[in-house]
C-alpha positions as YAML, in Angstrom:
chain: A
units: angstrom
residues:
- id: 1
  name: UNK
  ca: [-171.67, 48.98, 12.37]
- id: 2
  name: UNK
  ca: [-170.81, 52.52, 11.59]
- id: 3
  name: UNK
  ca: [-171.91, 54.77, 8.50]
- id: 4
  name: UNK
  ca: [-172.78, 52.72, 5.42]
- id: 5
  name: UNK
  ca: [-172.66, 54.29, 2.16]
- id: 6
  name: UNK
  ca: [-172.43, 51.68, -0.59]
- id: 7
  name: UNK
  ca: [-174.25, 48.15, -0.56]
- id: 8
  name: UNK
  ca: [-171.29, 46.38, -1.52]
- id: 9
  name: UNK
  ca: [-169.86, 47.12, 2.09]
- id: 10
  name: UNK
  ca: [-172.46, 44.71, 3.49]
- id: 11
  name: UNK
  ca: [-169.88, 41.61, 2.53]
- id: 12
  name: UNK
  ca: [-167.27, 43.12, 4.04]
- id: 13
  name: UNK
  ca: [-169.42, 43.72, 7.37]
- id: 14
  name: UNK
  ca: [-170.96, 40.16, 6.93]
- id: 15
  name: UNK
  ca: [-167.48, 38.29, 6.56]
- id: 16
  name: UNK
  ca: [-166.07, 40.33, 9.49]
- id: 17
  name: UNK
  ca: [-169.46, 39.47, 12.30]
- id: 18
  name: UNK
  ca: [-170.27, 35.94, 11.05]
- id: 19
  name: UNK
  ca: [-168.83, 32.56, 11.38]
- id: 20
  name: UNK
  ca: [-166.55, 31.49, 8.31]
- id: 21
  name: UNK
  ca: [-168.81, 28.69, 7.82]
- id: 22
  name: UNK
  ca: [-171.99, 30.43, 7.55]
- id: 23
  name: UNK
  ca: [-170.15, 33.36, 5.44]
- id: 24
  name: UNK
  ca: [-168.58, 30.61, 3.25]
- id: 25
  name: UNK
  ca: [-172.21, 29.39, 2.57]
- id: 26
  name: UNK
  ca: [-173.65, 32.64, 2.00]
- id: 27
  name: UNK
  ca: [-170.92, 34.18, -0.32]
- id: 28
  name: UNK
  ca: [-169.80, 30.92, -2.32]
- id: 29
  name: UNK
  ca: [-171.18, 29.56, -5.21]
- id: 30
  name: UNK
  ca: [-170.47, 25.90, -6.58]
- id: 31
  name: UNK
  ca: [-167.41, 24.26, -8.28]
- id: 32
  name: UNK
  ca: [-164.94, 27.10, -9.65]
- id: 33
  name: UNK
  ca: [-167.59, 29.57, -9.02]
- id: 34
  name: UNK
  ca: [-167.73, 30.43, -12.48]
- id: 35
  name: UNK
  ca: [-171.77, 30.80, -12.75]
- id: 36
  name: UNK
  ca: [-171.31, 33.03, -9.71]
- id: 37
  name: UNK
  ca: [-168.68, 35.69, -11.31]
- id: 38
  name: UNK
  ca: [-170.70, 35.48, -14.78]
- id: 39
  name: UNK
  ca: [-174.41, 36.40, -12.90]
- id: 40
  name: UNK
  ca: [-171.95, 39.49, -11.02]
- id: 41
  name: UNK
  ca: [-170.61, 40.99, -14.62]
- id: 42
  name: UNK
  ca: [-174.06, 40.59, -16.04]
- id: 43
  name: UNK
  ca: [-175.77, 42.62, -13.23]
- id: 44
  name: UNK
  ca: [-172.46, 45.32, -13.56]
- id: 45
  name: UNK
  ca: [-173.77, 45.50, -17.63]
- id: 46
  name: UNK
  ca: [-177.13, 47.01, -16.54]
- id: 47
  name: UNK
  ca: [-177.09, 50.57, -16.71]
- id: 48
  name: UNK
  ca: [-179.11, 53.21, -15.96]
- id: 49
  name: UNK
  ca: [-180.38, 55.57, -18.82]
- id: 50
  name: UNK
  ca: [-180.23, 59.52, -17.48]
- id: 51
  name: UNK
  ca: [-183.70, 61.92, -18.26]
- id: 52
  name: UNK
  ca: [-182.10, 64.99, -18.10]
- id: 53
  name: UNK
  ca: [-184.63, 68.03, -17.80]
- id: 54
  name: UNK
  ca: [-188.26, 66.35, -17.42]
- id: 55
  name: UNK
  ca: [-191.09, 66.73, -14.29]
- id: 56
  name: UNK
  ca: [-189.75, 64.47, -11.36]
- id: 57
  name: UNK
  ca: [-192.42, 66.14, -8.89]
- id: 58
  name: UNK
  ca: [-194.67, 63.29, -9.08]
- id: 59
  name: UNK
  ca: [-192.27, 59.54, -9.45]
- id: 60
  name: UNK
  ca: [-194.36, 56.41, -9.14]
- id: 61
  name: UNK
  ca: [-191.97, 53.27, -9.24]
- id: 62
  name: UNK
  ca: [-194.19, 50.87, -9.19]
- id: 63
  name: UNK
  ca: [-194.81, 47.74, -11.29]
- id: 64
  name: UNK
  ca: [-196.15, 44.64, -12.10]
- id: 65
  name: UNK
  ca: [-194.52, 40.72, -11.28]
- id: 66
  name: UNK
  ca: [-197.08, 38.27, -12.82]
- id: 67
  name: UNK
  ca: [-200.46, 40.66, -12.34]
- id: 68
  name: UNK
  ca: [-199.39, 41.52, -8.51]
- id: 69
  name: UNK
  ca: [-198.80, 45.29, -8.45]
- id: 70
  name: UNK
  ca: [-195.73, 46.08, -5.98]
- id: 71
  name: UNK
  ca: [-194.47, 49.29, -5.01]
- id: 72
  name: UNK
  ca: [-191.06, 49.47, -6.49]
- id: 73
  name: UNK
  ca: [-188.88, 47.06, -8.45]
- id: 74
  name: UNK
  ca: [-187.19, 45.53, -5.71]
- id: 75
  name: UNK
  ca: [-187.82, 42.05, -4.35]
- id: 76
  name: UNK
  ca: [-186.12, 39.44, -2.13]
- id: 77
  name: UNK
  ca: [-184.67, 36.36, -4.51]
- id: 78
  name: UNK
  ca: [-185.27, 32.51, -2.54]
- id: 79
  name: UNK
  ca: [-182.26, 32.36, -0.23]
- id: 80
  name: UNK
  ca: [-181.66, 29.26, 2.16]
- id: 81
  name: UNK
  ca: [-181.37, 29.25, 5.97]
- id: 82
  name: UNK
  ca: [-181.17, 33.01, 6.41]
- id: 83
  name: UNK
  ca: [-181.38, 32.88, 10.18]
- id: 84
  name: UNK
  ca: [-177.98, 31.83, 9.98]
- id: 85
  name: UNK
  ca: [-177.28, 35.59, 9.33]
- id: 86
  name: UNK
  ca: [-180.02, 37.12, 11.61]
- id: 87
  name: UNK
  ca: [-182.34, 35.74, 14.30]
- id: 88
  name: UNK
  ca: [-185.28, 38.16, 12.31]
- id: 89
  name: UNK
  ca: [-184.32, 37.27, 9.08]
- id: 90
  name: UNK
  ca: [-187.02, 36.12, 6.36]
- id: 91
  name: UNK
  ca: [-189.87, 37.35, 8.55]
- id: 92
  name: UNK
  ca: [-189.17, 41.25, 8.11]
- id: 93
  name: UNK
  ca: [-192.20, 42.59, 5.75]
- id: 94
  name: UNK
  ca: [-190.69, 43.02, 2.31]
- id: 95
  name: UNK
  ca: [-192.38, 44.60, -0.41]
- id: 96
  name: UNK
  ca: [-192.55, 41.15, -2.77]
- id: 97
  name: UNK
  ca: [-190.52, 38.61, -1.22]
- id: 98
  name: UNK
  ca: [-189.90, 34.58, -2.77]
- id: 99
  name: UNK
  ca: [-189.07, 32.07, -0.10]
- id: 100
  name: UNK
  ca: [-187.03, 29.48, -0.18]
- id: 101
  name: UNK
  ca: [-188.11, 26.13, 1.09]
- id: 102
  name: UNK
  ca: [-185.47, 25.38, 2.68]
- id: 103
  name: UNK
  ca: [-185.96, 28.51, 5.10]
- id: 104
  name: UNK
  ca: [-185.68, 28.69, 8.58]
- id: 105
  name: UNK
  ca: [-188.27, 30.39, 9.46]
- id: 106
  name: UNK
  ca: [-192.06, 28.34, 7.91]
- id: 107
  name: UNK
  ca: [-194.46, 30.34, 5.42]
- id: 108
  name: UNK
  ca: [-196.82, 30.64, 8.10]
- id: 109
  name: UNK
  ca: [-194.27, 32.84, 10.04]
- id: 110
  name: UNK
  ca: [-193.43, 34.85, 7.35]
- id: 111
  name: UNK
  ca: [-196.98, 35.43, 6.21]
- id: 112
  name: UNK
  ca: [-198.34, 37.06, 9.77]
- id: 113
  name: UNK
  ca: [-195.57, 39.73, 9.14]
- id: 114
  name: UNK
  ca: [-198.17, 41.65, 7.47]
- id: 115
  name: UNK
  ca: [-199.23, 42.13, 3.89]
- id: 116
  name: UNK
  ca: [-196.72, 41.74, 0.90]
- id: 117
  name: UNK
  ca: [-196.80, 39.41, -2.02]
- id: 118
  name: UNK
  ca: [-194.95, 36.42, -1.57]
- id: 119
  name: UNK
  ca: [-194.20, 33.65, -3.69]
- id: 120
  name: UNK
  ca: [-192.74, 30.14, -2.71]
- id: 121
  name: UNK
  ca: [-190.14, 28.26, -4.11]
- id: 122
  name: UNK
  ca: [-190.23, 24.70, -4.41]
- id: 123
  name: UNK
  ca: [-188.01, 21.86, -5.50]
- id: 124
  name: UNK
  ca: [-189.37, 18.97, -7.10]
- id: 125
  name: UNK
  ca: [-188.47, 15.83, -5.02]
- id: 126
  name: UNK
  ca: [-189.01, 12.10, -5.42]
- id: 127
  name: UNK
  ca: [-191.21, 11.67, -3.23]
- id: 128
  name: UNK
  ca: [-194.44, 13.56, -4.76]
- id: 129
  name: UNK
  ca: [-196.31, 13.58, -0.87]
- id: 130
  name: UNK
  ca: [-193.48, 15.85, 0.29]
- id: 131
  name: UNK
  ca: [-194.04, 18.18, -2.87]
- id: 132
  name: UNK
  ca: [-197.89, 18.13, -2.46]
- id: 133
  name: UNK
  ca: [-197.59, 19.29, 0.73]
- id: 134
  name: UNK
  ca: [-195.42, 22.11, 0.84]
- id: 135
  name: UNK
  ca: [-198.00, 23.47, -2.14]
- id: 136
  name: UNK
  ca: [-200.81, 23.14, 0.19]
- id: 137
  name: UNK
  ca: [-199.07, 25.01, 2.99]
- id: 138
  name: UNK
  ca: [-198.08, 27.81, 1.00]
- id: 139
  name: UNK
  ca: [-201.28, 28.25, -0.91]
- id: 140
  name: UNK
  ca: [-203.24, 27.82, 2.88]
- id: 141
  name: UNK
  ca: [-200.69, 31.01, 4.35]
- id: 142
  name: UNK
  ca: [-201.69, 33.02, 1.24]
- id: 143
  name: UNK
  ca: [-198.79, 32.21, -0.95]
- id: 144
  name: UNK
  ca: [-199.31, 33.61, -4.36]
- id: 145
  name: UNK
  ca: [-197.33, 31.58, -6.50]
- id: 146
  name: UNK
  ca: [-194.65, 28.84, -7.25]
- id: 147
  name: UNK
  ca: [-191.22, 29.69, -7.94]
- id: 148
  name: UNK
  ca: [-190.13, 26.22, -9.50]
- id: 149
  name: UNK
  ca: [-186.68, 25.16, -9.43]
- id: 150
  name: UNK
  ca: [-185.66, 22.74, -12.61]
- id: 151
  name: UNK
  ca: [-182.23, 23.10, -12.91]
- id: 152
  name: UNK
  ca: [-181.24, 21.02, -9.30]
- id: 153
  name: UNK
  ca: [-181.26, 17.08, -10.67]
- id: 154
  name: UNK
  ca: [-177.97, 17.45, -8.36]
- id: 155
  name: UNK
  ca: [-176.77, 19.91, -6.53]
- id: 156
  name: UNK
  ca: [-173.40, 21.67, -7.18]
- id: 157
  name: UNK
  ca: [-170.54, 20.35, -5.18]
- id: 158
  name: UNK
  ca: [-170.04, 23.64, -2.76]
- id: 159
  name: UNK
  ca: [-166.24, 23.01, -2.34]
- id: 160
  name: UNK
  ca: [-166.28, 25.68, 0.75]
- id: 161
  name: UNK
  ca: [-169.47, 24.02, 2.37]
- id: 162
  name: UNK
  ca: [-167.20, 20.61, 2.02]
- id: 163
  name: UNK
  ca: [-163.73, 22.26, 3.50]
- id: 164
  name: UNK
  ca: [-165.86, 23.90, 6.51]
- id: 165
  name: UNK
  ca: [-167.82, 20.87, 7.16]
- id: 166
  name: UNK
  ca: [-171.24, 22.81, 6.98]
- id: 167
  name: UNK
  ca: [-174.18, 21.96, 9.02]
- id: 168
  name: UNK
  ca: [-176.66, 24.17, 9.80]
- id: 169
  name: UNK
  ca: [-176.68, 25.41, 13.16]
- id: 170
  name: UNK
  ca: [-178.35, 22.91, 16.05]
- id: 171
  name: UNK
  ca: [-180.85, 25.98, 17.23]
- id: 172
  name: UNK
  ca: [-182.42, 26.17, 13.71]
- id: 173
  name: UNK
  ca: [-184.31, 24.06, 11.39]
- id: 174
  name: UNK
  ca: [-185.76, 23.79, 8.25]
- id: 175
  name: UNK
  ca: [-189.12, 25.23, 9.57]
- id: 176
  name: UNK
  ca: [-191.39, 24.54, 5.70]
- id: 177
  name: UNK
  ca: [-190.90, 20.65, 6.71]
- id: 178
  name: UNK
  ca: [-192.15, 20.61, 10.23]
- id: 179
  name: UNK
  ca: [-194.96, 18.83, 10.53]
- id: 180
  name: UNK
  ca: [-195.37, 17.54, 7.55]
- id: 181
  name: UNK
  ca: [-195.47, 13.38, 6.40]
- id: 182
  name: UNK
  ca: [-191.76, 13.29, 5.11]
- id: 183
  name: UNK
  ca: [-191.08, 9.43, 4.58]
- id: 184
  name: UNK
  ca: [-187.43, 8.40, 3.57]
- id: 185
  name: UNK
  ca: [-186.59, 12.35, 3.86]
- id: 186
  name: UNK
  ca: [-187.02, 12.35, 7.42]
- id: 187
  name: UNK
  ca: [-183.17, 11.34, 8.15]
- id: 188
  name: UNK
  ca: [-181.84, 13.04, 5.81]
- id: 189
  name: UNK
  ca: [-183.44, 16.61, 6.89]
- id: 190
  name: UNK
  ca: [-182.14, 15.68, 10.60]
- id: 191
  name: UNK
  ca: [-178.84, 15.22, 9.36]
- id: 192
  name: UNK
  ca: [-178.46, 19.48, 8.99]
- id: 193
  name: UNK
  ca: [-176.19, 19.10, 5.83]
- id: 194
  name: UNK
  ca: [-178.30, 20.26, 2.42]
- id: 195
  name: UNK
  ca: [-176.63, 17.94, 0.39]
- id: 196
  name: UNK
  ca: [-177.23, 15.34, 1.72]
- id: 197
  name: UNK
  ca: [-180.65, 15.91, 0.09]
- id: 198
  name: UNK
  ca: [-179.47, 15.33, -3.36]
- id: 199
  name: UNK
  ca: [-180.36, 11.75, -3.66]
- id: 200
  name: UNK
  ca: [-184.31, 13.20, -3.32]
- id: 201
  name: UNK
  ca: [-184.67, 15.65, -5.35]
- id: 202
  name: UNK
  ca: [-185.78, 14.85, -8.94]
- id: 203
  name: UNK
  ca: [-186.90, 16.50, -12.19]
...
């Protein structure tokens, strides 16, 4: 992979190693992508503010997210089907990490990495047995909280998940749902495509 000295070379890397369709679906946002350029000239508006001159022998970087102390301000946002990317993915020990429930590897997985402080995210879906259930598996693998996701009454129409024809890959699965009582959702989780899943979720 060579020498890399920026974080922005990581797309370039990722688009060149993976498939289109799983780059598509990692890189793309919905419709004309224009929620997805806004949130990228937000985060260029944050700037650092230079302390020129003061005692930088002793830095502590820590912080709090919602009481839970964590070691620096740097934490892992809810992303989908990240083994996709790389066979370890989601079940490296981060320092605060969110999961997504529609991961591919299960909170159970993730939690025997080691100790971190993890949160879970959860959408709200028609069927309230579903929803009750992935609650009670996070809390039993030491999940600290609920990231709750309100603004999915449908999901946005991924025009390069559409062109590529995504479906997840046949050696993964959505690992949060194994196991569990799913009812009408059954089907639809077989059927690999995410949005398929619209129809269920509900707020």
């Amino acid at each position: 992979m060579g020498e890399i000295t920026n974080v922005m070379e990581y797309e370039a890397i990722a688009k060149e190693k993976l498939p289109k369709m799983v780059f598509d679906y990692y890189a793309s946002g919905a419709e004309d992508q224009w929620t997805l350029q806004e949130n990228r000239n937000a985060f260029s508006r944050i700037l650092f503010r230079p302390r020129i001159l003061i005692d930088v022998s002793k830095i502590d970087m820590s912080t709090t997210v919602l009481g839970f102390k964590i070691s620096m301000p740097i934490m892992i946002a809810p992303t989908a089907m990240q083994k996709m990317a790389h066979p370890e993915a989601s079940t490296l020990c981060f320092n605060f990490q969110t999961l997504s429930s529609w991961s591919t590897s299960s909170v159970e997985e993730v939690a025997s990495t080691g100790p971190g402080i993890r949160f879970f995210q959860l959408y709200v879906y028609k069927d309230r047995n579903v929803v009750a259930q992935l609650v009670r598996r996070a809390e039993r693998a030491g999940f600290k909280a609920i990231a709750l996701t309100v603004d999915t009454p449908r999901l946005g129409r991924r025009e390069a998940d559409i062109k590529n024809r995504f479906t997840l890959p046949p050696f993964l699965t959505l690992k949060n749902f194994q196991g569990l009582d799913l009812g009408k959702m059954d089907e639809e989780l077989m059927s690999s495509k995410p949005w398929h899943l619209e129809p269920l979720v509900y707020l």
